[in-house]
Short mmCIF file of C-alpha atoms in Angstrom, two decimals:
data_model
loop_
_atom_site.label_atom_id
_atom_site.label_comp_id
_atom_site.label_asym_id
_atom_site.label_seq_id
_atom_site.Cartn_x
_atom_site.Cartn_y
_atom_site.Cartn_z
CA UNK A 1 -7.46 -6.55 -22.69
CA UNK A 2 -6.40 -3.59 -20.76
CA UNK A 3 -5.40 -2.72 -17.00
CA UNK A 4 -6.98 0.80 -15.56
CA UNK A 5 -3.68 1.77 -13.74
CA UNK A 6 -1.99 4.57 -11.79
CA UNK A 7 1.00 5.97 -13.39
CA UNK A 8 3.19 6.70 -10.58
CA UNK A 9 6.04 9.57 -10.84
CA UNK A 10 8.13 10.26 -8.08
CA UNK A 11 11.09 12.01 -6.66
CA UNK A 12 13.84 9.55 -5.74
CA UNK A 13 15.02 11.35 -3.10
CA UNK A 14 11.75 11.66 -0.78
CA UNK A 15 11.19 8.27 -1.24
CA UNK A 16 11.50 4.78 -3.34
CA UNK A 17 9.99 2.17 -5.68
CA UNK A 18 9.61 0.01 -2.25
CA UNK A 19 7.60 1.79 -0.42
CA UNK A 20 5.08 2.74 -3.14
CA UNK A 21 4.71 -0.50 -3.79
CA UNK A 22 4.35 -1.50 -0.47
CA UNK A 23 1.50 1.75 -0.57
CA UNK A 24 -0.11 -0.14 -3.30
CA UNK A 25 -0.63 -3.27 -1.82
CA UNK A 26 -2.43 -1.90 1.15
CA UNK A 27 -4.79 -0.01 -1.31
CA UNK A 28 -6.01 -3.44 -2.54
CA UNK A 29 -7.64 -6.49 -1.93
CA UNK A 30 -5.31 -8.99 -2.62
CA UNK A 31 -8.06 -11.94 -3.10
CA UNK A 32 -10.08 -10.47 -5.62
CA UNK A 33 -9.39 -11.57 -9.02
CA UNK A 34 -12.31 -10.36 -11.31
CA UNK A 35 -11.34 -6.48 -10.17
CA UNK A 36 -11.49 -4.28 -6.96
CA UNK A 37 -14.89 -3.33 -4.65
CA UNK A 38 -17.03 -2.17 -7.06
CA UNK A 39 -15.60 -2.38 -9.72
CA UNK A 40 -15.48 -5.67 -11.81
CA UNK A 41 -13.94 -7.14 -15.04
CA UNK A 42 -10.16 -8.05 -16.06
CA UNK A 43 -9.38 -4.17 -16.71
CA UNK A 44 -9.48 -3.85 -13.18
CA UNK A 45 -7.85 -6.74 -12.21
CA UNK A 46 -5.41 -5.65 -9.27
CA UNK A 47 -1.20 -6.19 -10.60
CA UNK A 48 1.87 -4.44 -9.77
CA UNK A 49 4.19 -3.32 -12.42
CA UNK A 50 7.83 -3.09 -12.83
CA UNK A 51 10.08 -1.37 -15.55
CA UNK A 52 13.44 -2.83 -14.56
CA UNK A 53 15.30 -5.71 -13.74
CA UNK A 54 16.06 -4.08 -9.97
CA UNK A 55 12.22 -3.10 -10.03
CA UNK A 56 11.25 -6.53 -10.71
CA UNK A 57 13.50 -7.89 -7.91
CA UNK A 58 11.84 -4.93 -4.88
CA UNK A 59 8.68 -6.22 -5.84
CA UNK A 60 9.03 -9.68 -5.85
CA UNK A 61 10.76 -9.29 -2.28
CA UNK A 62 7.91 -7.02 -1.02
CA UNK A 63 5.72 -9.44 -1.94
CA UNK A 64 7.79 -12.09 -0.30
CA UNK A 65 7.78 -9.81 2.73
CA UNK A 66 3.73 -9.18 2.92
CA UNK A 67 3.20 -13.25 2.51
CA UNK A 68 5.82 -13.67 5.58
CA UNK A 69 3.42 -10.86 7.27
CA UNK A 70 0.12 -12.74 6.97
CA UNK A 71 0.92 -16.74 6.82
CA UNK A 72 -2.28 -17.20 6.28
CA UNK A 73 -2.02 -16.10 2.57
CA UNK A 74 -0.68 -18.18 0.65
CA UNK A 75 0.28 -18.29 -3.16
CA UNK A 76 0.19 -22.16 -3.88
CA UNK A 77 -3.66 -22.04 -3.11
CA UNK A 78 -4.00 -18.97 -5.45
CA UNK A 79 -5.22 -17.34 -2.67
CA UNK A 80 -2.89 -13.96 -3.30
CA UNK A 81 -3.90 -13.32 -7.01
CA UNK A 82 -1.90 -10.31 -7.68
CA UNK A 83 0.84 -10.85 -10.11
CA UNK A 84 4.21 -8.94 -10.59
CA UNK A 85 4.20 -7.91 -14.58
CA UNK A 86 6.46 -5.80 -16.69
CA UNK A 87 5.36 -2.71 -17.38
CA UNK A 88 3.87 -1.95 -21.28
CA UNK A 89 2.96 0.96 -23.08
CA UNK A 90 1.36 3.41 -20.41
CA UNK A 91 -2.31 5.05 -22.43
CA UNK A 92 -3.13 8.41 -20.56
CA UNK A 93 -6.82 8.18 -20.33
CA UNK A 94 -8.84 11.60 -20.61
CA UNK A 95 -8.07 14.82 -18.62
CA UNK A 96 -11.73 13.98 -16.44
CA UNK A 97 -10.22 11.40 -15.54
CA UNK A 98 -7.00 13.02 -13.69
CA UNK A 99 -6.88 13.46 -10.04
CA UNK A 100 -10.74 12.81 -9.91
CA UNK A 101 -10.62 12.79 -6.24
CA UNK A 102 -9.51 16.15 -5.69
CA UNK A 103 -11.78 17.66 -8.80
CA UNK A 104 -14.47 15.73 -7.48
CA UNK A 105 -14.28 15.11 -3.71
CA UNK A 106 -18.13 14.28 -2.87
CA UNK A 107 -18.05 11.68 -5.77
CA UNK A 108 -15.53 10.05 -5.26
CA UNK A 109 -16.32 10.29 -0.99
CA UNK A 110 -19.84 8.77 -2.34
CA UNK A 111 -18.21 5.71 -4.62
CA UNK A 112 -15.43 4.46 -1.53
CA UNK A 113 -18.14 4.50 1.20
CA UNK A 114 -20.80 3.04 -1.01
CA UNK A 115 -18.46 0.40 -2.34
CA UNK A 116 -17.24 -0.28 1.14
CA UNK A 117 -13.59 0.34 0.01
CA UNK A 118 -12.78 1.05 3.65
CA UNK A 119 -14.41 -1.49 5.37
CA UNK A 120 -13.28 -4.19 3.49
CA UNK A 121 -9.22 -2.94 3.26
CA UNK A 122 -9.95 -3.10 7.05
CA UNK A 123 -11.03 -6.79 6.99
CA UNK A 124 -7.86 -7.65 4.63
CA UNK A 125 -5.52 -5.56 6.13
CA UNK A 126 -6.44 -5.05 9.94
CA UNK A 127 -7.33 -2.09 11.77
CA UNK A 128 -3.54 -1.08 12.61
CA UNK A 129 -1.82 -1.49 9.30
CA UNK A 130 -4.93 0.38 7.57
CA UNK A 131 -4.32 3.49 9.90
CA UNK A 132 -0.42 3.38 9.25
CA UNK A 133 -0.98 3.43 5.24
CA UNK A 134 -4.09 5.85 5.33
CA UNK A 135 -3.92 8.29 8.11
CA UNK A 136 -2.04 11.35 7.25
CA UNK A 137 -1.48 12.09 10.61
CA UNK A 138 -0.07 8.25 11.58
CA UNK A 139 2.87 7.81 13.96
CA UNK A 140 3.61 4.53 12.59
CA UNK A 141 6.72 5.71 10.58
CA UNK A 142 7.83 8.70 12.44
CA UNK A 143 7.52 10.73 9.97
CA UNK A 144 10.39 9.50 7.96
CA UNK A 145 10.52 7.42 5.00
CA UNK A 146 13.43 5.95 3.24
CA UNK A 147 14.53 7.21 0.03
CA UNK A 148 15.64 4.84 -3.00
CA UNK A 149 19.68 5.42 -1.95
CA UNK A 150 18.70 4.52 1.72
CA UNK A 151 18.51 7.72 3.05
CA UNK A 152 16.19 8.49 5.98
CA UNK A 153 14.52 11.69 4.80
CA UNK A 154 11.39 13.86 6.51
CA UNK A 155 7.81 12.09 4.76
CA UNK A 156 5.91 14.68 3.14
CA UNK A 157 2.25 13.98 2.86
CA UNK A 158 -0.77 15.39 1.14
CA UNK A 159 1.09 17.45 -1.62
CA UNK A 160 -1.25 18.03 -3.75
CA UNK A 161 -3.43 19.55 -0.80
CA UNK A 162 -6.21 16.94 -1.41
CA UNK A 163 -9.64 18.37 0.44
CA UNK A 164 -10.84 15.95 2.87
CA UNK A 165 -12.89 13.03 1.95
CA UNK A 166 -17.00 13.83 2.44
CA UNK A 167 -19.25 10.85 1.64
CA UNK A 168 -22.13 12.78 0.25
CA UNK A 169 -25.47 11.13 0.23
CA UNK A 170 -25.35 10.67 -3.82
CA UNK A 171 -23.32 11.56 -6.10
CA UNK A 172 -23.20 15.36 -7.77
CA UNK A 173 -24.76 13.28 -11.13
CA UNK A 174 -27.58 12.46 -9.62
CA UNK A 175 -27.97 15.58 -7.26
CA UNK A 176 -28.56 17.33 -10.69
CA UNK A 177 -30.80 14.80 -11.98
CA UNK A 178 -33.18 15.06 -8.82
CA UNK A 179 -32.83 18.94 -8.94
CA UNK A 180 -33.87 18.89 -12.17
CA UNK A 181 -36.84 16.08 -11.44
CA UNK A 182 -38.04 17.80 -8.99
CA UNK A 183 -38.45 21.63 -11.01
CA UNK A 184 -40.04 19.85 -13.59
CA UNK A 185 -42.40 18.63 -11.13
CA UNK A 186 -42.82 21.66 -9.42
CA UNK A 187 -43.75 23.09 -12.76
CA UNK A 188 -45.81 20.63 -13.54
CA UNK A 189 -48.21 20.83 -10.22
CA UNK A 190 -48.14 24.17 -10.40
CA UNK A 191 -49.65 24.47 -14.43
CA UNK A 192 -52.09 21.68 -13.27
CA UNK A 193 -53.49 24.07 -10.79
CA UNK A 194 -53.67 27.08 -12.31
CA UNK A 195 -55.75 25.26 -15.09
CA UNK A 196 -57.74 23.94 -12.75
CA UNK A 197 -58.39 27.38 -11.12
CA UNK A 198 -59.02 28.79 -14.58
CA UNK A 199 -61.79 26.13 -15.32
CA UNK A 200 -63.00 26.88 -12.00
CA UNK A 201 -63.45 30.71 -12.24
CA UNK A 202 -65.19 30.02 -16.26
CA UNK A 203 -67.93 27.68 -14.42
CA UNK A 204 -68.41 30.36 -11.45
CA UNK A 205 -69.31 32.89 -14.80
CA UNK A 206 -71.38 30.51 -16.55
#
């Protein structure tokens, strides 16, 4: 099988391996092993993956760091179910597919409040650490993240000047789909009463 994954590239200097990973887990649901919300099956089975010896080593710490964080969870119960694995050979999938959320805002606003994507990092999470890992205007790290050389450097958010989320009430698939129903509908009524005004107006002659 395969894993539906993020490729991640990043600029060393503005920030680190750590802290992405760290990004990752909170975007997650750490208990669900059959995939993520709504989507189920083993491609989206939730893993983090490392390319290198040192990468393999941050992630087994942050890890180690997030299970001190929440006692609760532990790993001998198999309650945590999302492994560490080295990376394999990355497949780009399709250009649709590429920065959906900013191509397609209301669907993808539509899928994370539909699948309760929110809500339930919330539940996992808590209300505090969700805010400090989602909102772009959070306090929570001053601003400042730390580099991969240790560097405290300014945090720069939202490059790619991602519009703002808007849960639509359906999807723009199905918007189309009802548009359409509802003209062929339209057209419909309407030929059904002009033919019925026509056979009305040949009786009135007869």
């Amino acid at each position: 099988g395969h894993f539906e994954v993020i490729l991640i590239e990043y600029d060393p200097t503005k920030t680190s391996y750590e802290l992405l990973v760290n990004y990752a887990w909170r975007n997650l649901d750490p208990f669900d092993a059959i995939g993520q919300f709504c989507d189920k099956g083993t491609s989206y089975r939730p893993a983090i993956f490392y390319e290198t010896e040192e990468e393999r080593l941050v992630a087994e710490s942050v890890r180690s760091e997030i299970l001190e964080q929440y006692p609760d969870w532990t790993e001998e119960d198999e309650v945590v179910v999302v492994p560490n694995l080295e990376r394999p050979t990355f497949w780009t999938a399709e250009e649709y597919h590429q920065n959906y959320y900013i191509k397609k805002p209301n669907n993808y606003g539509y899928y994370k409040e539909r699948c309760g994507r929110t809500q339930r990092l919330k539940q996992v999470w808590g209300e505090d650490e969700y805010r400090c890992y989602h909102d772009l205007e959070s306090t929570c790290f001053n601003m400042t993240v730390v580099n991969e050389v240790g560097e405290e450097v300014v945090a720069e958010v939202n490059v790619k000047e991602a519009p703002p989320e808007k849960a639509g009430v359906m999807p723009n698939w199905a918007i189309i789909v009802v548009s359409v129903a509802a003209a062929v509908f339209v057209l419909l009524l309407s030929v059904c009463l002009w033919k019925r005004c026509c056979s009305g107006g040949r009786k009135s002659v007869e």
